[in-house]
Coordinates of C-alpha atoms in Angstrom, one line a residue:
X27 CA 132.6 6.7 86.2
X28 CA 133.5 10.3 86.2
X29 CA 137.0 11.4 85.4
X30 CA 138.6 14.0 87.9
X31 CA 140.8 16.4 85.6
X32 CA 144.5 17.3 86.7
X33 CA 144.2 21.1 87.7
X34 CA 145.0 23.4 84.7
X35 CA 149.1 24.3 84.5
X36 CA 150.1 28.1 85.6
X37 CA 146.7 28.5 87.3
X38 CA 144.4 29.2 84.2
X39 CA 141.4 28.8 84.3
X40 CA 138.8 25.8 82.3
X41 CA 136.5 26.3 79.8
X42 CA 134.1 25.2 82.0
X43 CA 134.7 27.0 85.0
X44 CA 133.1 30.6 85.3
X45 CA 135.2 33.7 85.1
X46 CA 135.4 35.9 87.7
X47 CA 133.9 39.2 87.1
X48 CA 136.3 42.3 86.4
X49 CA 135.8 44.5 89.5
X50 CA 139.0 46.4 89.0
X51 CA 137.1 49.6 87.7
X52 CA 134.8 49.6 90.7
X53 CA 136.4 48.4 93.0
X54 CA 138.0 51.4 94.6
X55 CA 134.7 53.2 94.8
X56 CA 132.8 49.8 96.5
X57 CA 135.8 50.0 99.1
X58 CA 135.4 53.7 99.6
X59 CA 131.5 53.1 100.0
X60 CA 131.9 50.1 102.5
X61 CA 134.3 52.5 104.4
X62 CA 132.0 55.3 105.0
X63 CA 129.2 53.0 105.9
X64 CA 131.9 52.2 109.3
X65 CA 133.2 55.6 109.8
X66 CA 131.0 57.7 112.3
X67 CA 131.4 61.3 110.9
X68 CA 130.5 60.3 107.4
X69 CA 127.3 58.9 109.2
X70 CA 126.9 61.9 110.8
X71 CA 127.2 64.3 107.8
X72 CA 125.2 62.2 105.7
X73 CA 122.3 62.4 108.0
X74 CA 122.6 66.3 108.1
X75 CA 123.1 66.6 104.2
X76 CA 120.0 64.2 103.7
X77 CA 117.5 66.1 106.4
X78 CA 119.0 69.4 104.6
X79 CA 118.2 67.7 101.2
X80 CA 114.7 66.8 102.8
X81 CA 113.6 69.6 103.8
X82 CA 114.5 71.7 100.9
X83 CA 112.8 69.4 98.2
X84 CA 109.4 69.1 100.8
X85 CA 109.5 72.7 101.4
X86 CA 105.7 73.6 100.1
X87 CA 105.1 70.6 102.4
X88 CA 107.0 71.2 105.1
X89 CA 106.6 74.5 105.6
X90 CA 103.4 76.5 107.1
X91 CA 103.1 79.3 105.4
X92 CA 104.9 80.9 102.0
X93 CA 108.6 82.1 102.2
X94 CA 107.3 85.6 101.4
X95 CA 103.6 85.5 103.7
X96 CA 103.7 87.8 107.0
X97 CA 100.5 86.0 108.7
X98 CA 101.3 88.0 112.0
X99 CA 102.0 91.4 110.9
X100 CA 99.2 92.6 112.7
X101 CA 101.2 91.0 116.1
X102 CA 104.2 93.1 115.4
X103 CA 105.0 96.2 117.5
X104 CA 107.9 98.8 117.1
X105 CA 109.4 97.6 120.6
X106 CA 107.9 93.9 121.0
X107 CA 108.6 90.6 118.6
X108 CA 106.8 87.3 119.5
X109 CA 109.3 85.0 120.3
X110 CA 109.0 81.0 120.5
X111 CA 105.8 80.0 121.9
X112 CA 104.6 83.3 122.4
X113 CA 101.8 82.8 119.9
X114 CA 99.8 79.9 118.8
X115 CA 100.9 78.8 115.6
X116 CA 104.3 80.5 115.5
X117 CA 106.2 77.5 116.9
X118 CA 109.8 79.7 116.5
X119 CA 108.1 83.2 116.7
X120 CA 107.8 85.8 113.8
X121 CA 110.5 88.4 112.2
X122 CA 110.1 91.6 112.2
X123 CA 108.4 91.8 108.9
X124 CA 105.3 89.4 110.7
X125 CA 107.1 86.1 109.1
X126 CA 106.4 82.5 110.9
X127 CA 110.4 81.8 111.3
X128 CA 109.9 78.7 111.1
X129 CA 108.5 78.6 107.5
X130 CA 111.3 81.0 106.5
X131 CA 114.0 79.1 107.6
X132 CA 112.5 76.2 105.7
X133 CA 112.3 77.9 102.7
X134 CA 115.7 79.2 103.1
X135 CA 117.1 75.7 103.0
X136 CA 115.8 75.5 99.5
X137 CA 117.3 79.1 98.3
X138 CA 120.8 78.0 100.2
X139 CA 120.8 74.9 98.1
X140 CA 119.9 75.9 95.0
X141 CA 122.3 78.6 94.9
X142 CA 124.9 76.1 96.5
X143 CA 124.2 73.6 94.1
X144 CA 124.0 75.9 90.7
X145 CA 127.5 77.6 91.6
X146 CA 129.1 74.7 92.9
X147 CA 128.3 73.1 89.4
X148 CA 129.6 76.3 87.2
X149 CA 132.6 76.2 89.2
X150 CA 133.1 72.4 88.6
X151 CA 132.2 73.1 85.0
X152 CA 134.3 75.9 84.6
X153 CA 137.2 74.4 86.2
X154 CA 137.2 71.2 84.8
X155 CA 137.4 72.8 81.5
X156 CA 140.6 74.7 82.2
X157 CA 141.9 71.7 84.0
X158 CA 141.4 68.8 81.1
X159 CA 142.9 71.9 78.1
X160 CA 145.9 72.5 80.5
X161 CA 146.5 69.0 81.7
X162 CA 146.1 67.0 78.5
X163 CA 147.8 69.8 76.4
X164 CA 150.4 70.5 78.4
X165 CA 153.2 72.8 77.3
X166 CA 153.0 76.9 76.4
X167 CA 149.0 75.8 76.6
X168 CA 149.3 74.7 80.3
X169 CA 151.3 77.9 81.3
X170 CA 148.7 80.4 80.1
X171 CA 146.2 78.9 81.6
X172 CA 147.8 78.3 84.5
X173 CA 148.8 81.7 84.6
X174 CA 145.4 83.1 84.6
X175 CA 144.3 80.8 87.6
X176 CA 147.4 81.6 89.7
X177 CA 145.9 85.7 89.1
X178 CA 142.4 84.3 90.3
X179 CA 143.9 82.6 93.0
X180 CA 145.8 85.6 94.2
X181 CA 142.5 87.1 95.2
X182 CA 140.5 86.1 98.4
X183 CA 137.4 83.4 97.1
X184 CA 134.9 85.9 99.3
X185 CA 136.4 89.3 97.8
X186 CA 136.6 88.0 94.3
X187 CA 133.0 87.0 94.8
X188 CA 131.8 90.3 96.5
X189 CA 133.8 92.3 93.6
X190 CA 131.6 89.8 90.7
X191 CA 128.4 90.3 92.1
X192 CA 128.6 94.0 92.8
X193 CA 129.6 94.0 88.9
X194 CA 126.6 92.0 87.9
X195 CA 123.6 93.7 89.9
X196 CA 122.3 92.3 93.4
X197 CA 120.5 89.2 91.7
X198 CA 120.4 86.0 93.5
X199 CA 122.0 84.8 89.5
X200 CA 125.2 87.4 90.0
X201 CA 125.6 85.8 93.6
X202 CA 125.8 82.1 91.6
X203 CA 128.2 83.7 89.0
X204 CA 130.0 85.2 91.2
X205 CA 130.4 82.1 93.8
X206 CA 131.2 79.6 90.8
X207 CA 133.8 81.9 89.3
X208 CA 135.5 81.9 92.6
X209 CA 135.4 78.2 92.3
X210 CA 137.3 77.8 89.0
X211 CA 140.5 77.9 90.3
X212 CA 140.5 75.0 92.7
X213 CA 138.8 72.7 90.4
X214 CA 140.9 73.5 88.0
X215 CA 144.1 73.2 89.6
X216 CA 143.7 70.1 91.2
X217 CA 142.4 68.5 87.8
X218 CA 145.3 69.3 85.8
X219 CA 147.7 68.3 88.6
X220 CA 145.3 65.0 88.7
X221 CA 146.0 64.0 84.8
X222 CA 149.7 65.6 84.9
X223 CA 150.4 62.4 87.7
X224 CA 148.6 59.7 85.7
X225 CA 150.9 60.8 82.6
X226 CA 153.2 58.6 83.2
X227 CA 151.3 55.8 83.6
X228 CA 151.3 52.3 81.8
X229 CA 147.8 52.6 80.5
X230 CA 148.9 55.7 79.0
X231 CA 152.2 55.1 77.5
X232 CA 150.2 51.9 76.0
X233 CA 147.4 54.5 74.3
X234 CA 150.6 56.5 73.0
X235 CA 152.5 53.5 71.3
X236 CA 149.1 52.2 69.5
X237 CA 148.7 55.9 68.1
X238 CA 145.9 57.3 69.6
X239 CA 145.6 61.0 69.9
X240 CA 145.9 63.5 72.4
X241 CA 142.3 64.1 72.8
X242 CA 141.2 60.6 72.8
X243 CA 144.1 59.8 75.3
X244 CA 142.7 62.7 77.7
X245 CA 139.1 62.3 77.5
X246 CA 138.6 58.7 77.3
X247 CA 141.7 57.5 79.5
X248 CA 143.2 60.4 81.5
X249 CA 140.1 62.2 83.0
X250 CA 138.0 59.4 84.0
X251 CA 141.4 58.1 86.1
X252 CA 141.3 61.9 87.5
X253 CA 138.0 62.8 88.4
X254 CA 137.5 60.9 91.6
X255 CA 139.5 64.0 93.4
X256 CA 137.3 66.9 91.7
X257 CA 134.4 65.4 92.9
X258 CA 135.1 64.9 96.4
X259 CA 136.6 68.5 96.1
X260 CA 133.0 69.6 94.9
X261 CA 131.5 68.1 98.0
X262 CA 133.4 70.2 100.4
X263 CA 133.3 72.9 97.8
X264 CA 129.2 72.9 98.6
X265 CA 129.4 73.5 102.1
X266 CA 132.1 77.0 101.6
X267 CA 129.2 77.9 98.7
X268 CA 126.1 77.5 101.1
X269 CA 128.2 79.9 103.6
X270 CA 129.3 82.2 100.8
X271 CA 125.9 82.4 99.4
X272 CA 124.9 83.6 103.3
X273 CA 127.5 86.0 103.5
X274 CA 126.8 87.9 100.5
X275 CA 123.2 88.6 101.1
X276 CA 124.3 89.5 104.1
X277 CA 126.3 92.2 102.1
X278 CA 122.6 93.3 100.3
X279 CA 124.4 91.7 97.1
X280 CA 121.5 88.7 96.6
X281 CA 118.5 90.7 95.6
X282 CA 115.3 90.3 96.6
X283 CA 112.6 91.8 98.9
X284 CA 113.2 92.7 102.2
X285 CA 111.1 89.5 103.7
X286 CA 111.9 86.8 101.6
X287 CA 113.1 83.9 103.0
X288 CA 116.7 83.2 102.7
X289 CA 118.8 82.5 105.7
X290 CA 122.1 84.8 105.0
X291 CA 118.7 87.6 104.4
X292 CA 117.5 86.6 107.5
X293 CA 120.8 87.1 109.2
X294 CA 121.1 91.1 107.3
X295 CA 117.5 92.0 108.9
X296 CA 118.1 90.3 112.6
X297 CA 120.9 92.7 113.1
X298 CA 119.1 95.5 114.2
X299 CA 116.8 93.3 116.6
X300 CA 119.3 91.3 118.9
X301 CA 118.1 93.0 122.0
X302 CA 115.0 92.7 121.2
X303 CA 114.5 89.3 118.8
X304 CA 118.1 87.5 119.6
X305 CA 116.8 84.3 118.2
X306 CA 116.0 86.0 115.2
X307 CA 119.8 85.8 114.2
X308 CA 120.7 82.3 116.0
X309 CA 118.6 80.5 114.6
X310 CA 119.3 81.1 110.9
X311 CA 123.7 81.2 111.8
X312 CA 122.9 77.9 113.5
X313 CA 121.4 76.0 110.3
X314 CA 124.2 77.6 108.2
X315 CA 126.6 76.3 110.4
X316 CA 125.0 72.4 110.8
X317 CA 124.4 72.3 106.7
X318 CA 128.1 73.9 106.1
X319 CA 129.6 70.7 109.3
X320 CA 127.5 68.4 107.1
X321 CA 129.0 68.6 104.0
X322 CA 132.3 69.3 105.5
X323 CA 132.4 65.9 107.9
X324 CA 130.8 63.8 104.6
X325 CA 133.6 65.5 102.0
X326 CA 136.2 65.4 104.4
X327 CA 135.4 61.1 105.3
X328 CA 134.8 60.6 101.5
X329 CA 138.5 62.1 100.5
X330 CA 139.7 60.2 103.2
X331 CA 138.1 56.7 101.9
X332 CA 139.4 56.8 98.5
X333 CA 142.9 58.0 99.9
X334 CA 145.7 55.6 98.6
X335 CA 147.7 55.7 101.9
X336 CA 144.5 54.9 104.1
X337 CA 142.7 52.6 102.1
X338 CA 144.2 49.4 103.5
X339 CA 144.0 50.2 106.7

């Protein structure tokens, strides 16, 4: 005969019952991920960010010719560009230079995201550095440095950018620098004033009564609890560094030869041609305007699914 036991008193649990698992440190992050799989927009820019992704990792693939071949220079006359479907072969036409488009702006979805990607990632670097000194220090520490960002946030992110890269020489490395110093500041601030709100906190105030030190009590308790909104902040911060990347080769500030395949490059050397070549600059401003909506609609839905006030809704 089997004996039935009396349910355990205050709810614990028996030896010989499982536990259940300890979810609470991913928890928020599988409720953020089941809540972009139902919203629409984060579909949507995740679709765009992974054909941009695509395209720019199977670009010797992809693309039909080299982002510096001009296989139709010969078709090139001083009044006449073939335009889309003009020529066999040349799906979206050629460039002045005899470039297949269409190879070029293939190519120049892996130039936009590597610089994207580097600067984005010197900015986070940068700015996470200034943020975890100033907000786990706190004090006459936190005011200098805070000091110094407020003077780099007084200047426009484009014009502090232009004013780096014409310092540096027109490199496509000074148009990185020069995008992820303009960076700093945001990351920065909104770290520090991350950690400064989980100061108070019990888990903190626990750390401080058994001793621990300042640094361990920043980097193994305070910064992991504030990360979550740097890194959405370096989502959105992509798409502003694909269209700053753009806009200063379209200044001449990114180097390279005339031809070579970069779509804010393209956009420099299509000016002259609207009335002849219009699709010469549309078709580049339109994939810098997609990639930038993608990243924008998937940082914006992922900010907005690890929000407190909308998370239980």
């Amino acid at each position: 005969m089997s004996t039935v036991l009396p349910p355990p008193a205050g709810g614990a649990v028996r030896p010989d019952e499982p536990a259940a698992p300890d979810t609470r440190g991913s928890g928020m992050w599988r409720d953020a991920f089941r809540r972009l799989r139902r919203n629409p927009a984060a579909i949507a820019g995740a679709v765009v960010v992974g054909l941009f992704l695509l395209v720019a990792i199977f670009a010797p693939i992809l693309a039909p010719y080299g982002g510096e071949d001009l296989p139709g220079r010969t078709e090139i006359t001083p009044t006449s560009i073939p335009g889309p479907g003009d020529i066999d072969g040349y799906p979206l036409g050629l460039d002045r230079f005899g470039g297949d488009v269409l190879s070029k702006l293939i190519w120049g979805a892996r130039a936009s995201l590597l610089i994207g990607v580097i600067s984005t990632a010197l900015g986070l670097a940068g700015g996470m550095l200034l943020g975890v000194i100033a907000g786990g220090f706190g004090g006459w520490v936190d005011n200098v440095i805070m000091r110094f960002v407020d003077i780099l946030l007084s200047v426009p992110n484009l014009l502090l950018a232009v004013s780096i890269a014409a310092v540096l020489g027109q490199t496509p490395t000074a148009v990185m620098i020069a995008i992820g110093v303009s960076q700093v500041p945001i990351f920065a601030r909104l770290l520090r004033s991350s950690m400064i709100s989980q100061r108070g906190a019990d888990y903190v105030l626990s750390a401080q009564a058994l001793g621990l030190s300042t640094r361990t009590i920043t980097m193994s308790h305070l910064l992991p609890n504030s990360v979550g909104p740097v890194i959405v902040q370096a989502t959105l911060t992509l798409a502003t560094a694909v269209i700053d990347a753009a806009a200063l080769s379209f200044l001449g500030l990114g180097g390279g030869r005339p031809e070579s395949a970069e779509w804010g490059r393209m956009l420099t050397y299509a000016q002259n041609e609207l009335a002849v070549a219009p699709q010469l600059a549309f078709l580049p401003g339109i994939c810098i305007a997609v990639t930038a909506l993608g990243f924008t609609l998937l940082g914006e839905s992922l900010r907005e699914a690890l929000d407190p006030k909308t998370r239980r809704k």
